[in-house]
Amino acid sequence: LSSIQDGDVRVVAPEAVDDLIEVLIRRGYHVIGPIVRDGALVHGELTSGRDLPVGVGAEQDAGRYRLKERADRALFGFAVGPSSWKQELLPQRELVWTGERSGEGWTFTSTSPRTPPVAFLGVRPCDLAAIAIQDRVLDRQELGPTPYRARRDRIFTVVVECGEPAATCFCASAGTGPAAGPGGDLVVTEIVEPDRHELVVGARSQRGAEVLGELGGRDATVEDRAAAAAVTEAAAARMERSVDIRGVASLLARNPEDPRWDDVAARCLACANCTLVCPTCFCTTIVDTGDLSGDHAERWSRWASCFDLDFSHMASGAVRPATRSRYRQWLTHKFSSWWEQFGTSGCVGCGRCIAWCPVGIDVTEELAAIGTEREVTI
Ligand code: SF4
Ligand code: SF4
């Protein structure tokens, strides 16, 4: 069943998305959602429903992403694109402190990031799960108050369940979609049929119920709820890729010397695209800079990748100098040792790393190949 079976559930016309954006803006939120830019569906500011990519879809496959025109006026007729919400919650580049030198020496000032209230509109179920995973990593009690926590506290989340999985999606096997798991303020299911186009909207929080109350529409009937559930059930049934998300953890731990690591290393460019688009990859590094006068210094935090040679640099040099060891580190951490570290898989099955790998390396294919018996031809 769809996850929006309980609580307040209303059925509204697709045009009500305009009202939703207006209500959120009136309540002080900066609204971010899917827009078309540079031939892809990315996150951008929404000021009205006109900013949404109406009737736009996307074809995805290993190493391939293309926008396409849909035959209908679906608002959310596509799966995830290259943007993930970590861009908003853990910015790519962020100033940590500045330092000024005067006669008495250096004075350092910590920077507090601006954290305006932001509404995320169109969070896919896999990305909702990815945010929960990043919470476990970046919002641990021992870290104290962090910019991440400050941002998290200011988010209003509108989840949109998936009716149109890409060929790269495998969230059903990861247990994260296409119906929404726990969390969020509102959950939307878009029903697009030849004679029906409506949004079934459920509230998941008090403030979600307040916003929903301003959207009009009618109470959802049992039939409406069943129609919404059918959307995600059909999407799950169409998904072609899958991973045994529990089983691969021990498989990877048992096979650090599998010949497949050499095979994939021969194809991998170590470009780091997969880690940049992955919604759960969280590594950052620190960069200190100074100006030519020597009186001004800055410390920046920026995204890092385990595919960078410098990532494992220690006194004697890089611990993982070969692409083979870097790819193995990435896949093994994400699908295996993440369980021991954070109690979940590090993968939510969004498929981004498959589509955005320039040479089309497919994690589902690599995982299926590890540990399989090979015939030796002499
Ligand atoms: S490893 Fe790939 S499929 Fe899994 S969450 Fe990251 S980008 Fe998505
Ligand atoms: S797997 Fe693909 S995206 Fe990831 S580092 Fe290698 S070439 Fe780049």
Coordinates of C-alpha atoms and ligand atoms in Angstrom, one line a residue:
L1 CA 0.0 0.0 0.0
S2 CA 1.1 3.6 -0.6
S3 CA 2.5 5.2 2.5
I4 CA -0.2 7.9 2.6
Q5 CA -3.0 5.7 4.0
D6 CA -3.2 7.4 7.4
G7 CA -4.0 10.9 8.6
D8 CA -5.3 13.8 6.5
V9 CA -5.5 12.9 2.8
R10 CA -6.9 15.2 0.2
V11 CA -7.3 15.0 -3.6
V12 CA -6.5 18.2 -5.5
A13 CA -6.2 19.3 -9.1
P14 CA -2.7 19.6 -10.5
E15 CA -3.1 23.4 -10.6
A16 CA -3.1 23.3 -6.8
V17 CA 0.6 23.0 -6.9
D18 CA 0.5 26.7 -7.6
D19 CA -1.3 27.2 -4.3
L20 CA 1.1 24.9 -2.5
I21 CA 4.1 27.0 -3.7
E22 CA 2.2 30.2 -2.8
V23 CA 1.3 29.0 0.7
L24 CA 4.9 27.9 1.4
I25 CA 6.3 31.2 0.2
R26 CA 3.7 33.1 2.3
R27 CA 4.9 31.0 5.3
G28 CA 8.4 32.3 4.7
Y29 CA 9.9 29.4 2.8
H30 CA 12.3 29.6 -0.1
V31 CA 10.9 26.8 -2.3
I32 CA 13.3 24.6 -4.2
G33 CA 12.2 21.9 -6.6
P34 CA 12.8 20.3 -10.1
I35 CA 13.5 22.7 -13.0
V36 CA 15.1 22.1 -16.4
R37 CA 18.6 23.5 -16.9
D38 CA 21.4 22.6 -19.2
G39 CA 19.5 19.6 -20.6
A40 CA 18.8 18.0 -17.2
L41 CA 16.3 18.1 -14.4
V42 CA 18.0 19.8 -11.5
H43 CA 17.0 21.7 -8.4
G44 CA 16.2 25.4 -8.6
E45 CA 14.0 28.0 -7.1
L46 CA 10.2 27.7 -7.7
T47 CA 8.0 30.8 -7.5
S48 CA 5.0 29.2 -9.1
G49 CA 3.8 26.0 -10.7
R50 CA 4.9 27.4 -14.1
D51 CA 8.5 26.8 -13.0
L52 CA 7.9 23.0 -12.8
P53 CA 8.9 20.9 -15.8
V54 CA 5.4 20.1 -17.0
G55 CA 5.2 17.3 -19.6
V56 CA 9.0 16.7 -19.3
G57 CA 10.5 13.2 -18.8
A58 CA 14.0 11.8 -18.8
E59 CA 15.5 8.6 -20.3
Q60 CA 18.3 7.2 -18.2
D61 CA 20.6 4.2 -18.6
A62 CA 24.2 3.4 -17.8
G63 CA 26.2 6.5 -18.8
R64 CA 23.1 8.0 -20.5
Y65 CA 20.7 10.8 -19.5
R66 CA 18.4 12.6 -22.0
L67 CA 15.3 14.8 -21.5
K68 CA 12.2 13.8 -23.5
E69 CA 8.8 15.3 -24.1
R70 CA 6.0 13.4 -22.5
A71 CA 2.6 12.8 -24.2
D72 CA 0.8 14.2 -21.1
R73 CA 1.1 17.2 -18.7
A74 CA 2.6 15.3 -15.8
L75 CA 4.2 17.6 -13.2
F76 CA 6.5 14.9 -11.8
G77 CA 6.8 12.4 -14.7
F78 CA 10.5 11.6 -14.2
A79 CA 12.9 10.0 -11.8
V80 CA 15.8 11.6 -9.9
G81 CA 18.3 13.7 -11.9
P82 CA 21.9 14.7 -11.0
S83 CA 20.9 17.1 -8.2
S84 CA 20.4 15.6 -4.7
W85 CA 19.3 17.4 -1.6
K86 CA 22.7 17.1 -0.1
Q87 CA 23.6 20.1 -2.2
E88 CA 21.3 22.1 0.1
L89 CA 22.0 20.4 3.4
L90 CA 25.8 19.9 2.9
P91 CA 26.9 22.5 0.4
Q92 CA 29.7 21.7 -2.0
R93 CA 31.8 24.6 -0.6
E94 CA 31.4 26.4 2.7
L95 CA 33.4 29.0 4.6
V96 CA 34.3 27.7 8.1
W97 CA 36.3 30.7 9.4
T98 CA 38.2 33.8 8.5
G99 CA 41.4 35.1 10.1
E100 CA 42.8 38.6 10.1
R101 CA 46.3 39.6 11.2
S102 CA 46.9 42.8 13.1
G103 CA 49.7 44.1 15.3
E104 CA 48.6 41.8 18.1
G105 CA 48.6 38.6 15.9
W106 CA 45.7 36.7 14.4
T107 CA 42.0 37.0 15.1
F108 CA 39.8 34.2 13.9
T109 CA 36.1 34.5 13.4
S110 CA 33.9 31.4 12.8
T111 CA 31.3 31.9 10.2
S112 CA 27.7 31.0 10.8
P113 CA 26.0 29.9 7.6
R114 CA 22.7 31.5 6.6
T115 CA 20.0 29.0 7.2
P116 CA 16.7 30.5 5.9
P117 CA 13.6 28.3 6.0
V118 CA 13.6 26.2 2.8
A119 CA 10.8 24.0 1.4
F120 CA 12.0 21.0 -0.6
L121 CA 9.3 20.3 -3.2
G122 CA 9.6 16.9 -5.0
V123 CA 11.7 14.9 -2.7
R124 CA 11.6 11.3 -4.0
P125 CA 11.3 8.4 -1.6
C126 CA 14.9 7.3 -2.2
D127 CA 16.1 10.8 -1.4
L128 CA 14.0 10.9 1.7
A129 CA 15.8 7.8 2.8
A130 CA 19.1 9.3 1.8
I131 CA 18.4 12.4 4.0
A132 CA 17.7 10.0 6.9
I133 CA 21.1 8.2 6.2
Q134 CA 22.9 11.5 6.1
D135 CA 21.2 12.4 9.4
R136 CA 22.8 9.3 11.0
V137 CA 26.2 10.4 9.7
L138 CA 26.2 14.2 10.1
D139 CA 23.8 14.8 12.9
R140 CA 25.3 12.6 15.7
Q141 CA 24.9 13.9 19.2
E142 CA 28.7 14.0 19.9
L143 CA 29.1 16.5 17.0
G144 CA 27.1 19.1 18.9
P145 CA 25.3 21.9 17.0
T146 CA 26.4 21.9 13.3
P147 CA 25.5 23.9 10.2
Y148 CA 23.9 20.7 8.9
R149 CA 21.6 20.5 12.0
A150 CA 20.8 24.2 11.6
R151 CA 19.7 23.6 8.0
R152 CA 17.8 20.4 8.8
D153 CA 15.8 22.2 11.4
R154 CA 14.5 24.7 8.8
I155 CA 13.3 22.3 6.1
F156 CA 9.7 21.7 5.1
T157 CA 9.6 18.5 3.0
V158 CA 7.1 17.7 0.3
V159 CA 7.7 14.1 -0.8
V160 CA 6.5 13.1 -4.3
E161 CA 6.1 9.3 -4.7
C162 CA 7.4 7.8 -7.9
G163 CA 5.2 6.7 -10.8
E164 CA 7.9 6.8 -13.5
P165 CA 11.1 5.0 -12.4
A166 CA 14.1 5.3 -14.7
A167 CA 15.8 2.2 -16.1
T168 CA 18.6 2.9 -13.6
C169 CA 16.4 2.9 -10.5
F170 CA 16.5 0.0 -8.0
C171 CA 14.9 1.5 -4.9
A172 CA 12.3 -1.3 -4.6
S173 CA 15.1 -3.8 -3.9
A174 CA 16.8 -1.3 -1.6
G175 CA 13.6 -0.9 0.4
T176 CA 13.5 2.9 0.0
G177 CA 10.8 3.4 -2.7
P178 CA 8.9 4.0 -4.9
A179 CA 6.3 4.5 -2.1
A180 CA 7.6 6.9 0.6
G181 CA 9.0 5.6 3.9
P182 CA 8.6 7.5 7.1
G183 CA 9.3 11.3 7.3
G184 CA 8.4 14.5 5.5
D185 CA 5.6 17.0 6.0
L186 CA 3.5 16.2 2.9
V187 CA 3.4 13.2 0.6
V188 CA 2.1 13.6 -2.9
T189 CA 1.1 10.9 -5.4
E190 CA 0.4 12.1 -8.9
I191 CA -2.2 10.1 -10.7
V192 CA -1.8 10.6 -14.5
E193 CA -4.3 8.6 -16.5
P194 CA -5.9 9.3 -19.9
D195 CA -9.1 10.6 -18.3
R196 CA -7.8 11.6 -14.9
H197 CA -5.0 13.9 -13.6
E198 CA -5.0 14.6 -9.9
L199 CA -2.7 14.8 -6.9
V200 CA -3.4 12.8 -3.8
V201 CA -1.8 14.7 -0.9
G202 CA -1.3 13.3 2.6
A203 CA -0.1 15.2 5.7
R204 CA 2.7 13.7 7.8
S205 CA 3.1 16.5 10.4
Q206 CA 1.1 19.2 12.1
R207 CA 2.5 21.9 9.8
G208 CA 1.9 19.6 6.8
A209 CA -1.8 19.4 7.8
E210 CA -1.9 23.2 8.1
V211 CA -0.6 23.7 4.6
L212 CA -2.8 20.9 3.3
G213 CA -5.8 22.7 4.8
E214 CA -5.1 25.7 2.6
L215 CA -5.1 23.7 -0.7
G216 CA -8.8 23.0 -1.0
G217 CA -9.8 19.9 -2.9
R218 CA -11.8 17.1 -1.4
D219 CA -11.3 14.3 1.1
A220 CA -9.7 11.2 -0.5
T221 CA -12.0 8.2 -0.7
V222 CA -10.9 4.6 -0.3
E223 CA -10.8 4.4 -4.2
D224 CA -8.5 7.5 -4.4
R225 CA -6.1 5.9 -1.9
A226 CA -6.2 2.7 -3.8
A227 CA -5.4 4.5 -7.0
A228 CA -2.5 6.3 -5.3
A229 CA -1.2 3.0 -4.0
A230 CA -1.5 1.5 -7.5
V231 CA 0.8 4.2 -8.9
T232 CA 3.8 3.1 -6.8
E233 CA 3.0 -0.6 -7.0
A234 CA 3.1 -0.4 -10.8
A235 CA 6.3 1.6 -10.6
A236 CA 7.9 -1.1 -8.4
A237 CA 6.8 -3.8 -10.8
R238 CA 8.4 -2.0 -13.8
M239 CA 11.8 -1.7 -12.1
E240 CA 14.4 -3.8 -13.9
R241 CA 17.5 -3.4 -11.8
S242 CA 17.8 -4.8 -8.3
V243 CA 20.4 -5.5 -5.6
D244 CA 20.3 -8.0 -2.7
I245 CA 21.0 -5.1 -0.4
R246 CA 21.5 -7.3 2.7
G247 CA 23.3 -10.1 1.0
V248 CA 25.9 -8.0 -0.8
A249 CA 27.3 -6.7 2.5
S250 CA 28.9 -10.1 3.4
L251 CA 29.6 -10.9 -0.2
L252 CA 31.8 -7.8 -0.5
A253 CA 33.5 -8.4 2.9
R254 CA 34.4 -12.0 1.7
N255 CA 35.8 -11.0 -1.6
P256 CA 38.4 -8.3 -1.3
E257 CA 40.6 -10.1 -3.9
D258 CA 37.9 -10.9 -6.5
P259 CA 39.3 -10.6 -10.1
R260 CA 36.3 -8.3 -10.9
W261 CA 38.1 -5.5 -9.1
D262 CA 40.7 -5.6 -11.8
D263 CA 38.1 -5.7 -14.5
V264 CA 36.2 -2.7 -13.2
A265 CA 39.5 -0.8 -12.5
A266 CA 40.4 -1.1 -16.2
R267 CA 37.2 0.8 -17.1
C268 CA 36.9 3.3 -14.2
L269 CA 38.3 6.7 -14.9
A270 CA 38.5 7.6 -11.1
C271 CA 36.6 10.8 -12.1
A272 CA 34.6 10.8 -8.8
N273 CA 31.3 11.6 -10.6
C274 CA 29.6 8.7 -8.8
T275 CA 30.5 10.1 -5.4
L276 CA 29.4 13.6 -6.3
V277 CA 25.9 12.6 -7.5
C278 CA 25.4 10.1 -4.8
P279 CA 22.9 11.5 -2.2
T280 CA 24.6 9.7 0.7
C281 CA 28.3 10.3 0.1
F282 CA 29.3 12.8 2.7
C283 CA 33.1 13.1 2.7
T284 CA 34.5 16.6 3.0
T285 CA 38.0 18.0 3.2
I286 CA 39.4 21.3 4.5
V287 CA 41.2 23.8 2.4
D288 CA 43.1 26.8 3.9
T289 CA 43.8 29.8 1.8
G290 CA 45.5 33.2 2.3
D291 CA 45.8 36.4 0.3
L292 CA 49.1 37.8 -1.0
S293 CA 49.4 40.3 1.8
G294 CA 49.6 37.5 4.3
D295 CA 47.1 39.3 6.6
H296 CA 43.9 37.5 5.6
A297 CA 43.2 33.7 5.8
E298 CA 40.2 31.6 5.2
R299 CA 39.3 28.0 5.9
W300 CA 36.8 26.3 3.6
S301 CA 35.1 23.0 3.8
R302 CA 34.4 21.3 0.4
W303 CA 33.2 17.9 -0.8
A304 CA 35.8 15.3 -1.2
S305 CA 35.8 11.9 -2.9
C306 CA 37.4 8.6 -2.1
F307 CA 38.3 8.5 -5.8
D308 CA 40.8 11.4 -5.3
L309 CA 44.4 10.2 -5.0
D310 CA 44.9 12.7 -2.2
F311 CA 41.9 11.3 -0.2
S312 CA 44.0 8.6 1.4
H313 CA 47.3 10.6 1.6
M314 CA 49.3 10.0 4.7
A315 CA 52.9 10.7 5.7
S316 CA 54.2 7.9 3.3
G317 CA 51.9 8.8 0.5
A318 CA 48.5 7.6 -0.8
V319 CA 47.2 4.4 0.9
R320 CA 45.1 3.6 -2.1
P321 CA 47.2 4.6 -5.1
A322 CA 45.5 2.3 -7.6
T323 CA 42.0 2.8 -9.1
R324 CA 41.3 -0.8 -8.2
S325 CA 41.7 -0.1 -4.5
R326 CA 39.7 3.2 -4.7
Y327 CA 36.8 1.7 -6.5
R328 CA 36.8 -1.3 -4.1
Q329 CA 36.9 1.1 -1.1
W330 CA 33.9 3.0 -2.5
L331 CA 31.7 0.0 -3.3
T332 CA 32.7 -1.9 -0.2
H333 CA 32.0 1.0 2.1
K334 CA 28.7 2.0 0.5
F335 CA 27.3 -1.6 0.4
S336 CA 29.1 -3.4 3.2
S337 CA 31.0 -1.6 6.0
W338 CA 28.4 1.2 6.1
W339 CA 26.1 -1.3 7.9
E340 CA 28.7 -1.7 10.8
Q341 CA 29.4 2.0 10.9
F342 CA 25.9 3.4 10.7
G343 CA 23.4 0.5 10.9
T344 CA 22.1 0.8 7.3
S345 CA 23.2 0.4 3.8
G346 CA 24.9 3.5 2.3
C347 CA 22.9 3.0 -0.9
V348 CA 19.3 3.9 -1.4
G349 CA 19.0 2.6 -5.0
C350 CA 18.6 6.0 -6.7
G351 CA 20.6 4.9 -9.7
R352 CA 22.4 8.3 -10.1
C353 CA 25.9 6.7 -10.1
I354 CA 24.9 4.5 -13.0
A355 CA 23.5 7.2 -15.2
W356 CA 26.2 9.8 -14.5
C357 CA 29.2 7.5 -14.8
P358 CA 30.8 8.6 -18.1
V359 CA 31.8 5.1 -19.0
G360 CA 28.5 3.5 -17.8
I361 CA 29.8 1.4 -14.9
D362 CA 26.7 0.0 -13.2
V363 CA 26.9 -0.9 -9.5
T364 CA 24.1 -3.5 -9.9
E365 CA 26.2 -5.3 -12.5
E366 CA 29.4 -5.0 -10.6
L367 CA 27.8 -6.4 -7.4
A368 CA 26.2 -9.3 -9.4
A369 CA 29.7 -10.2 -10.8
I370 CA 31.6 -10.1 -7.5
G371 CA 32.1 -13.6 -6.0
T372 CA 30.7 -15.5 -9.0
E373 CA 32.6 -18.5 -10.1
R374 CA 34.6 -18.1 -13.2
E375 CA 35.4 -20.5 -15.9
V376 CA 39.1 -20.6 -16.6
T377 CA 40.0 -21.0 -20.3
I378 CA 43.5 -22.3 -21.0
Ligands
SF4_1 S1 25.5 4.3 -4.6 FE1 24.6 4.9 -6.6 S2 22.5 4.1 -6.5 FE2 23.3 4.0 -4.4 S3 22.6 5.9 -3.4 FE3 24.6 6.3 -4.3 S4 24.2 7.2 -6.3 FE4 22.3 6.2 -5.6
SF4_2 S1 32.8 4.4 -11.4 FE1 32.4 5.8 -13.2 S2 31.7 7.8 -12.2 FE2 32.7 6.5 -10.6 S3 34.9 7.2 -10.6 FE3 34.8 5.4 -12.0 S4 34.4 6.3 -14.0 FE4 33.9 8.0 -12.5

